mmCIF file of C-alpha atoms and ligand atoms in Angstrom:
data_model
loop_
_atom_site.group_PDB
_atom_site.id
_atom_site.type_symbol
_atom_site.label_atom_id
_atom_site.label_comp_id
_atom_site.label_asym_id
_atom_site.label_seq_id
_atom_site.Cartn_x
_atom_site.Cartn_y
_atom_site.Cartn_z
ATOM 1 C CA MET A 1 0.010 0.041 -0.016
ATOM 2 C CA ILE A 2 1.326 3.426 -0.915
ATOM 3 C CA SER A 3 1.178 6.067 1.794
ATOM 4 C CA MET A 4 -2.042 8.061 2.076
ATOM 5 C CA ASN A 5 -2.707 11.523 3.317
ATOM 6 C CA LEU A 6 -5.984 11.511 5.313
ATOM 7 C CA ASP A 7 -5.914 15.217 6.277
ATOM 8 C CA ARG A 8 -8.603 16.557 3.927
ATOM 9 C CA ILE A 9 -12.054 15.267 4.752
ATOM 10 C CA ILE A 10 -14.644 15.786 2.063
ATOM 11 C CA ALA A 11 -17.595 14.030 3.593
ATOM 12 C CA VAL A 12 -18.412 12.400 6.957
ATOM 13 C CA ARG A 13 -21.270 9.910 7.449
ATOM 14 C CA ASN A 14 -22.127 8.099 10.656
ATOM 15 C CA ASN A 15 -20.256 5.007 9.503
ATOM 16 C CA LYS A 16 -17.802 6.115 6.864
ATOM 17 C CA THR A 17 -15.493 9.040 5.993
ATOM 18 C CA VAL A 18 -14.481 10.293 2.595
ATOM 19 C CA PHE A 19 -10.960 11.884 2.353
ATOM 20 C CA ARG A 20 -9.250 13.598 -0.536
ATOM 21 C CA ASP A 21 -5.519 12.942 -1.147
ATOM 22 C CA GLY A 22 -4.412 14.888 -4.169
ATOM 23 C CA ASP A 23 -6.112 13.366 -7.284
ATOM 24 C CA ARG A 24 -7.503 10.445 -5.257
ATOM 25 C CA VAL A 25 -10.513 9.957 -2.976
ATOM 26 C CA ILE A 26 -10.355 7.514 -0.083
ATOM 27 C CA LYS A 27 -13.638 6.222 1.277
ATOM 28 C CA VAL A 28 -12.970 4.597 4.675
ATOM 29 C CA PHE A 29 -15.597 2.349 6.073
ATOM 30 C CA ASP A 30 -16.240 1.669 9.781
ATOM 31 C CA ASN A 31 -16.168 -1.842 11.059
ATOM 32 C CA ASP A 32 -19.908 -2.336 10.789
ATOM 33 C CA PHE A 33 -19.323 -2.817 7.134
ATOM 34 C CA THR A 34 -18.177 -6.355 6.387
ATOM 35 C CA LYS A 35 -15.334 -7.153 4.082
ATOM 36 C CA ALA A 36 -17.973 -8.453 1.615
ATOM 37 C CA ASP A 37 -19.920 -5.193 1.768
ATOM 38 C CA VAL A 38 -16.872 -3.128 0.818
ATOM 39 C CA LEU A 39 -15.590 -5.541 -1.867
ATOM 40 C CA ASN A 40 -19.105 -5.622 -3.215
ATOM 41 C CA GLU A 41 -19.219 -1.817 -3.534
ATOM 42 C CA ALA A 42 -15.813 -1.855 -5.274
ATOM 43 C CA LEU A 43 -16.945 -4.695 -7.639
ATOM 44 C CA ASN A 44 -20.152 -2.856 -8.534
ATOM 45 C CA GLN A 45 -18.087 0.287 -9.379
ATOM 46 C CA ALA A 46 -15.553 -1.712 -11.382
ATOM 47 C CA LEU A 47 -18.372 -3.333 -13.389
ATOM 48 C CA VAL A 48 -20.018 -0.027 -14.073
ATOM 49 C CA GLU A 49 -16.729 1.452 -15.213
ATOM 50 C CA GLU A 50 -16.847 -1.064 -18.149
ATOM 51 C CA THR A 51 -19.991 0.646 -19.515
ATOM 52 C CA GLY A 52 -18.068 3.779 -20.404
ATOM 53 C CA LEU A 53 -20.315 6.046 -18.220
ATOM 54 C CA HIS A 54 -18.499 8.885 -16.554
ATOM 55 C CA ILE A 55 -17.749 7.528 -13.124
ATOM 56 C CA PRO A 56 -14.643 7.697 -10.901
ATOM 57 C CA ALA A 57 -12.263 4.851 -11.677
ATOM 58 C CA ILE A 58 -11.364 2.533 -8.737
ATOM 59 C CA LEU A 59 -7.666 2.719 -8.126
ATOM 60 C CA GLU A 60 -7.257 0.421 -5.098
ATOM 61 C CA VAL A 61 -9.063 -1.415 -2.322
ATOM 62 C CA SER A 62 -7.033 -1.266 0.891
ATOM 63 C CA ARG A 63 -6.868 -1.527 4.697
ATOM 64 C CA ILE A 64 -6.188 1.657 6.677
ATOM 65 C CA ASP A 65 -5.756 1.337 10.465
ATOM 66 C CA GLY A 66 -7.730 -1.869 10.443
ATOM 67 C CA ARG A 67 -10.529 -0.457 8.283
ATOM 68 C CA TRP A 68 -11.465 -1.220 4.723
ATOM 69 C CA ALA A 69 -11.056 1.596 2.244
ATOM 70 C CA ILE A 70 -11.867 2.136 -1.493
ATOM 71 C CA VAL A 71 -9.494 4.512 -3.314
ATOM 72 C CA SER A 72 -10.935 6.101 -6.492
ATOM 73 C CA GLU A 73 -10.145 8.936 -8.848
ATOM 74 C CA TYR A 74 -10.998 12.371 -7.393
ATOM 75 C CA ILE A 75 -13.659 14.101 -9.580
ATOM 76 C CA LYS A 76 -13.189 17.819 -9.435
ATOM 77 C CA GLY A 77 -16.353 19.785 -9.818
ATOM 78 C CA LYS A 78 -19.563 21.060 -8.220
ATOM 79 C CA ASN A 79 -22.174 18.883 -6.560
ATOM 80 C CA LEU A 80 -25.424 18.703 -8.560
ATOM 81 C CA ALA A 81 -27.437 19.435 -5.347
ATOM 82 C CA GLN A 82 -25.842 22.887 -5.303
ATOM 83 C CA LEU A 83 -26.304 23.485 -9.016
ATOM 84 C CA ILE A 84 -29.987 22.466 -8.777
ATOM 85 C CA ALA A 85 -30.469 24.900 -5.862
ATOM 86 C CA ASP A 86 -29.059 27.675 -8.127
ATOM 87 C CA ASP A 87 -30.782 26.766 -11.455
ATOM 88 C CA SER A 88 -33.222 23.895 -11.116
ATOM 89 C CA GLY A 89 -34.653 24.318 -14.628
ATOM 90 C CA LYS A 90 -31.392 23.550 -16.328
ATOM 91 C CA TRP A 91 -29.916 20.986 -13.958
ATOM 92 C CA LEU A 92 -32.974 18.801 -13.359
ATOM 93 C CA ASP A 93 -33.120 18.356 -17.074
ATOM 94 C CA VAL A 94 -29.402 17.380 -17.170
ATOM 95 C CA MET A 95 -30.053 14.944 -14.274
ATOM 96 C CA ALA A 96 -33.016 13.283 -16.045
ATOM 97 C CA ALA A 97 -31.103 12.901 -19.312
ATOM 98 C CA LEU A 98 -28.167 11.335 -17.382
ATOM 99 C CA HIS A 99 -30.626 8.907 -15.748
ATOM 100 C CA CYS A 100 -31.785 7.801 -19.165
ATOM 101 C CA GLU A 101 -28.205 7.292 -20.216
ATOM 102 C CA VAL A 102 -27.651 5.030 -17.139
ATOM 103 C CA ALA A 103 -30.867 3.136 -18.060
ATOM 104 C CA SER A 104 -29.542 2.522 -21.614
ATOM 105 C CA LYS A 105 -26.749 0.387 -20.188
ATOM 106 C CA SER A 106 -26.888 -3.216 -19.150
ATOM 107 C CA VAL A 107 -24.552 -4.854 -16.657
ATOM 108 C CA PRO A 108 -25.848 -8.397 -16.224
ATOM 109 C CA ALA A 109 -23.115 -9.304 -13.751
ATOM 110 C CA LEU A 110 -24.569 -6.947 -11.192
ATOM 111 C CA PRO A 111 -26.994 -8.325 -8.553
ATOM 112 C CA LYS A 112 -30.641 -8.663 -9.714
ATOM 113 C CA LEU A 113 -32.780 -5.744 -8.427
ATOM 114 C CA ASN A 114 -35.871 -7.836 -7.818
ATOM 115 C CA ASP A 115 -33.913 -10.325 -5.653
ATOM 116 C CA LYS A 116 -32.497 -7.513 -3.570
ATOM 117 C CA LEU A 117 -35.975 -5.921 -3.236
ATOM 118 C CA HIS A 118 -37.556 -9.231 -2.109
ATOM 119 C CA ARG A 119 -34.926 -9.554 0.624
ATOM 120 C CA LYS A 120 -35.464 -6.038 1.823
ATOM 121 C CA ILE A 121 -39.202 -6.359 1.822
ATOM 122 C CA CYS A 122 -38.796 -9.500 3.974
ATOM 123 C CA ALA A 123 -36.546 -7.499 6.398
ATOM 124 C CA SER A 124 -38.930 -4.573 6.644
ATOM 125 C CA LEU A 125 -41.084 -3.969 9.728
ATOM 126 C CA LEU A 126 -44.315 -3.671 7.689
ATOM 127 C CA PRO A 127 -47.307 -5.819 8.686
ATOM 128 C CA ALA A 128 -47.284 -9.263 7.154
ATOM 129 C CA THR A 129 -50.286 -8.514 4.930
ATOM 130 C CA ALA A 130 -48.614 -5.373 3.521
ATOM 131 C CA ARG A 131 -45.395 -7.374 2.888
ATOM 132 C CA TYR A 132 -47.364 -10.055 1.103
ATOM 133 C CA ASP A 133 -49.064 -7.495 -1.170
ATOM 134 C CA ILE A 134 -45.803 -5.824 -1.994
ATOM 135 C CA HIS A 135 -44.025 -9.111 -2.811
ATOM 136 C CA ASN A 136 -46.882 -9.913 -5.159
ATOM 137 C CA ARG A 137 -46.754 -6.525 -6.743
ATOM 138 C CA LEU A 138 -43.092 -6.922 -7.363
ATOM 139 C CA ASP A 139 -43.538 -10.359 -8.936
ATOM 140 C CA ALA A 140 -46.092 -8.867 -11.325
ATOM 141 C CA MET A 141 -43.742 -6.227 -12.620
ATOM 142 C CA PRO A 142 -42.311 -6.614 -16.183
ATOM 143 C CA LYS A 143 -38.793 -8.049 -16.254
ATOM 144 C CA HIS A 144 -35.972 -5.787 -17.376
ATOM 145 C CA ALA A 145 -32.153 -5.898 -17.058
ATOM 146 C CA SER A 146 -31.087 -2.255 -17.258
ATOM 147 C CA LEU A 147 -28.500 -0.622 -15.118
ATOM 148 C CA CYS A 148 -30.124 0.859 -11.981
ATOM 149 C CA HIS A 149 -28.054 3.083 -9.694
ATOM 150 C CA GLY A 150 -30.254 2.608 -6.623
ATOM 151 C CA ASP A 151 -29.462 5.976 -5.023
ATOM 152 C CA PHE A 152 -29.637 8.387 -7.969
ATOM 153 C CA ASN A 153 -30.023 11.718 -6.208
ATOM 154 C CA PRO A 154 -28.160 15.013 -6.805
ATOM 155 C CA SER A 155 -25.607 14.422 -3.938
ATOM 156 C CA ASN A 156 -24.239 11.512 -5.968
ATOM 157 C CA ILE A 157 -23.557 13.576 -9.102
ATOM 158 C CA THR A 158 -20.613 15.886 -9.602
ATOM 159 C CA VAL A 159 -20.364 18.206 -12.597
ATOM 160 C CA THR A 160 -16.804 18.923 -13.785
ATOM 161 C CA PRO A 161 -15.729 22.418 -14.915
ATOM 162 C CA ASP A 162 -16.204 21.440 -18.569
ATOM 163 C CA GLY A 163 -19.818 20.512 -17.751
ATOM 164 C CA THR A 164 -19.521 16.671 -17.756
ATOM 165 C CA PRO A 165 -21.698 15.043 -15.057
ATOM 166 C CA TYR A 166 -19.955 12.172 -13.233
ATOM 167 C CA ILE A 167 -21.993 9.656 -11.172
ATOM 168 C CA LEU A 168 -20.658 8.592 -7.820
ATOM 169 C CA ASP A 169 -21.638 5.997 -5.134
ATOM 170 C CA TRP A 170 -22.438 2.704 -6.910
ATOM 171 C CA SER A 171 -22.964 0.745 -3.700
ATOM 172 C CA HIS A 172 -26.595 0.027 -4.458
ATOM 173 C CA ALA A 173 -26.254 -0.689 -8.213
ATOM 174 C CA SER A 174 -28.205 -3.639 -9.690
ATOM 175 C CA CYS A 175 -29.850 -4.687 -12.908
ATOM 176 C CA GLY A 176 -33.632 -4.314 -13.242
ATOM 177 C CA ASP A 177 -36.449 -2.114 -14.413
ATOM 178 C CA PRO A 178 -35.123 1.424 -14.800
ATOM 179 C CA ALA A 179 -38.598 2.781 -13.887
ATOM 180 C CA SER A 180 -37.832 1.580 -10.311
ATOM 181 C CA ASP A 181 -34.766 3.795 -10.227
ATOM 182 C CA ALA A 182 -36.737 6.828 -11.430
ATOM 183 C CA ALA A 183 -39.316 6.029 -8.760
ATOM 184 C CA MET A 184 -36.631 5.950 -6.080
ATOM 185 C CA THR A 185 -35.317 9.325 -7.187
ATOM 186 C CA CYS A 186 -38.809 10.856 -6.916
ATOM 187 C CA LEU A 187 -39.280 9.262 -3.479
ATOM 188 C CA MET A 188 -35.978 10.705 -2.274
ATOM 189 C CA PHE A 189 -37.029 14.231 -3.351
ATOM 190 C CA MET A 190 -40.425 13.718 -1.609
ATOM 191 C CA CYS A 191 -38.774 12.419 1.529
ATOM 192 C CA ASP A 192 -36.743 15.594 1.598
ATOM 193 C CA GLY A 193 -39.964 17.712 1.342
ATOM 194 C CA GLN A 194 -39.274 18.574 -2.269
ATOM 195 C CA ASN A 195 -42.622 17.371 -3.782
ATOM 196 C CA GLU A 196 -42.648 19.907 -6.585
ATOM 197 C CA THR A 197 -39.164 18.851 -7.692
ATOM 198 C CA ALA A 198 -40.248 15.255 -7.518
ATOM 199 C CA GLY A 199 -43.211 15.996 -9.817
ATOM 200 C CA ARG A 200 -41.032 17.863 -12.282
ATOM 201 C CA TYR A 201 -38.419 15.079 -12.274
ATOM 202 C CA LEU A 202 -41.072 12.533 -12.987
ATOM 203 C CA ARG A 203 -42.423 14.474 -15.962
ATOM 204 C CA LEU A 204 -38.931 15.145 -17.328
ATOM 205 C CA TYR A 205 -37.843 11.478 -16.990
ATOM 206 C CA CYS A 206 -41.074 10.210 -18.562
ATOM 207 C CA GLU A 207 -40.714 12.614 -21.500
ATOM 208 C CA LYS A 208 -37.047 11.688 -22.172
ATOM 209 C CA SER A 209 -37.392 7.917 -21.639
ATOM 210 C CA GLY A 210 -40.904 7.448 -23.080
ATOM 211 C CA THR A 211 -41.970 5.805 -19.865
ATOM 212 C CA ASP A 212 -45.546 6.023 -18.643
ATOM 213 C CA ALA A 213 -45.724 7.994 -15.371
ATOM 214 C CA GLU A 214 -48.238 5.486 -13.986
ATOM 215 C CA HIS A 215 -45.692 2.710 -14.352
ATOM 216 C CA ILE A 216 -43.108 4.631 -12.399
ATOM 217 C CA LYS A 217 -45.630 5.378 -9.664
ATOM 218 C CA SER A 218 -46.574 1.672 -9.514
ATOM 219 C CA TRP A 219 -42.964 1.185 -8.174
ATOM 220 C CA PHE A 220 -43.541 3.667 -5.277
ATOM 221 C CA PRO A 221 -44.825 1.138 -2.592
ATOM 222 C CA ILE A 222 -42.123 -1.427 -3.547
ATOM 223 C CA MET A 223 -39.199 1.008 -3.444
ATOM 224 C CA ALA A 224 -40.570 2.621 -0.332
ATOM 225 C CA ALA A 225 -40.928 -0.769 1.455
ATOM 226 C CA ALA A 226 -37.277 -1.595 0.554
ATOM 227 C CA ALA A 227 -36.085 1.936 1.606
ATOM 228 C CA SER A 228 -37.903 1.637 4.959
ATOM 229 C CA VAL A 229 -35.362 -0.971 6.025
ATOM 230 C CA SER A 230 -32.356 1.369 6.254
ATOM 231 C CA GLY A 231 -32.169 5.013 7.183
ATOM 232 C CA MET A 232 -32.996 7.452 9.873
ATOM 233 C CA PRO A 233 -36.305 7.049 11.874
ATOM 234 C CA GLU A 234 -37.978 10.080 10.268
ATOM 235 C CA LYS A 235 -37.144 8.712 6.828
ATOM 236 C CA ARG A 236 -38.444 5.324 7.834
ATOM 237 C CA ASP A 237 -41.802 6.819 8.881
ATOM 238 C CA PHE A 238 -42.131 8.496 5.444
ATOM 239 C CA TYR A 239 -41.235 5.268 3.517
ATOM 240 C CA ASN A 240 -43.525 3.135 5.697
ATOM 241 C CA ARG A 241 -46.397 5.464 4.986
ATOM 242 C CA ILE A 242 -45.754 5.354 1.134
ATOM 243 C CA ALA A 243 -45.444 1.541 1.292
ATOM 244 C CA THR A 244 -48.841 1.147 2.806
ATOM 245 C CA GLU A 245 -50.780 3.936 1.019
ATOM 246 C CA SER A 246 -53.209 2.597 -1.570
ATOM 247 C CA GLU A 247 -52.655 5.357 -4.074
ATOM 248 C CA PRO A 248 -49.304 6.962 -3.416
ATOM 249 C CA ASP A 249 -48.709 10.030 -5.586
ATOM 250 C CA VAL A 250 -46.249 12.865 -6.071
ATOM 251 C CA GLU A 251 -47.184 16.499 -5.475
ATOM 252 C CA LYS A 252 -49.410 15.815 -2.493
HETATM 253 N N1 ADP B 1 -14.543 10.212 -6.475
HETATM 254 C C1 ADP B 1 -14.997 11.291 -5.904
HETATM 255 N N2 ADP B 1 -14.636 12.523 -6.340
HETATM 256 C C2 ADP B 1 -15.129 13.635 -5.752
HETATM 257 N N3 ADP B 1 -15.878 13.613 -4.627
HETATM 258 C C3 ADP B 1 -16.373 12.423 -4.174
HETATM 259 C C4 ADP B 1 -15.903 11.198 -4.746
HETATM 260 N N4 ADP B 1 -16.454 10.218 -4.070
HETATM 261 C C5 ADP B 1 -17.212 10.757 -3.114
HETATM 262 N N5 ADP B 1 -17.140 12.112 -3.177
HETATM 263 C C6 ADP B 1 -17.861 13.087 -2.272
HETATM 264 O O1 ADP B 1 -18.126 12.415 -1.039
HETATM 265 C C7 ADP B 1 -19.595 12.338 -0.881
HETATM 266 C C8 ADP B 1 -19.879 11.008 -0.193
HETATM 267 O O2 ADP B 1 -19.442 9.936 -1.039
HETATM 268 P P1 ADP B 1 -20.414 8.775 -1.489
HETATM 269 O O3 ADP B 1 -19.563 7.772 -2.275
HETATM 270 O O4 ADP B 1 -21.592 9.358 -2.135
HETATM 271 O O5 ADP B 1 -20.755 8.097 -0.128
HETATM 272 P P2 ADP B 1 -22.128 7.795 0.689
HETATM 273 O O6 ADP B 1 -22.418 6.366 0.459
HETATM 274 O O7 ADP B 1 -21.812 8.096 2.060
HETATM 275 O O8 ADP B 1 -23.191 8.734 0.137
HETATM 276 C C9 ADP B 1 -20.167 12.549 -2.201
HETATM 277 O O9 ADP B 1 -21.488 13.075 -2.100
HETATM 278 C C10 ADP B 1 -19.173 13.529 -2.879
HETATM 279 O O10 ADP B 1 -19.381 14.825 -2.376
HETATM 280 MG MG1 MG B 2 -23.653 9.313 -1.704
#
């Protein structure tokens, strides 16, 4: 292992820290991440690199002071969350177009989305009848094998000075129906209290991808049930509510 400078912190989460060391980024995971979790995130990222999408290249997987770490290329630029706050008209459109580009790729070696979702629904704290309905709803969905990011929100997109958007954070990547990924993006905006943005994103994504909005909305309870498993308590309450609503909708 080459020496690493961990002085510059660029992001802190409750169970991981992201450092910058020159032209490299080092994501150091706490010990509640298993070896398999970290190697899996690195593998996902390595597989997605092969699609040619603009993403940070993996440089190394390492151990630092007894913790697992993923070293990737540093992407210089502005976070899309900030750009959207400044000019949402322009940047939401860029984000939706980028999402369609992701959906145009196929990475069959990634985990299957529906398998992951079934496991999360089993692990959720929803009543048994609700879980049963959601498992059935998932089984009835059309089968697809498109690249799904799993956490496609503005904080995971960095735009370089020449205007190229790079997509970060492939830990939740899978292959499945891209409409599920668009649904998850809308839910993340809604969970953040940004209902109007969720509605606009839905319309933009539908327009660009030719997807029916009703199909995306039909993923809401499934994605919400899966999302209710992880996350902070206030987010869990939001996702539990969406998972059990009979007609969840945006812009309410
Ligand atoms: N390769 C990178 N280049 C530049 N910034 C990065 C890079 N990787 C992560 N970051 C920054 O660190 C933040 C957290 O990293 P991320 O991989 O999204 O972890 P998390 O799983 O905690 O969301 C990102 O939102 C971004 O601001
Ligand atoms: Mg992230």
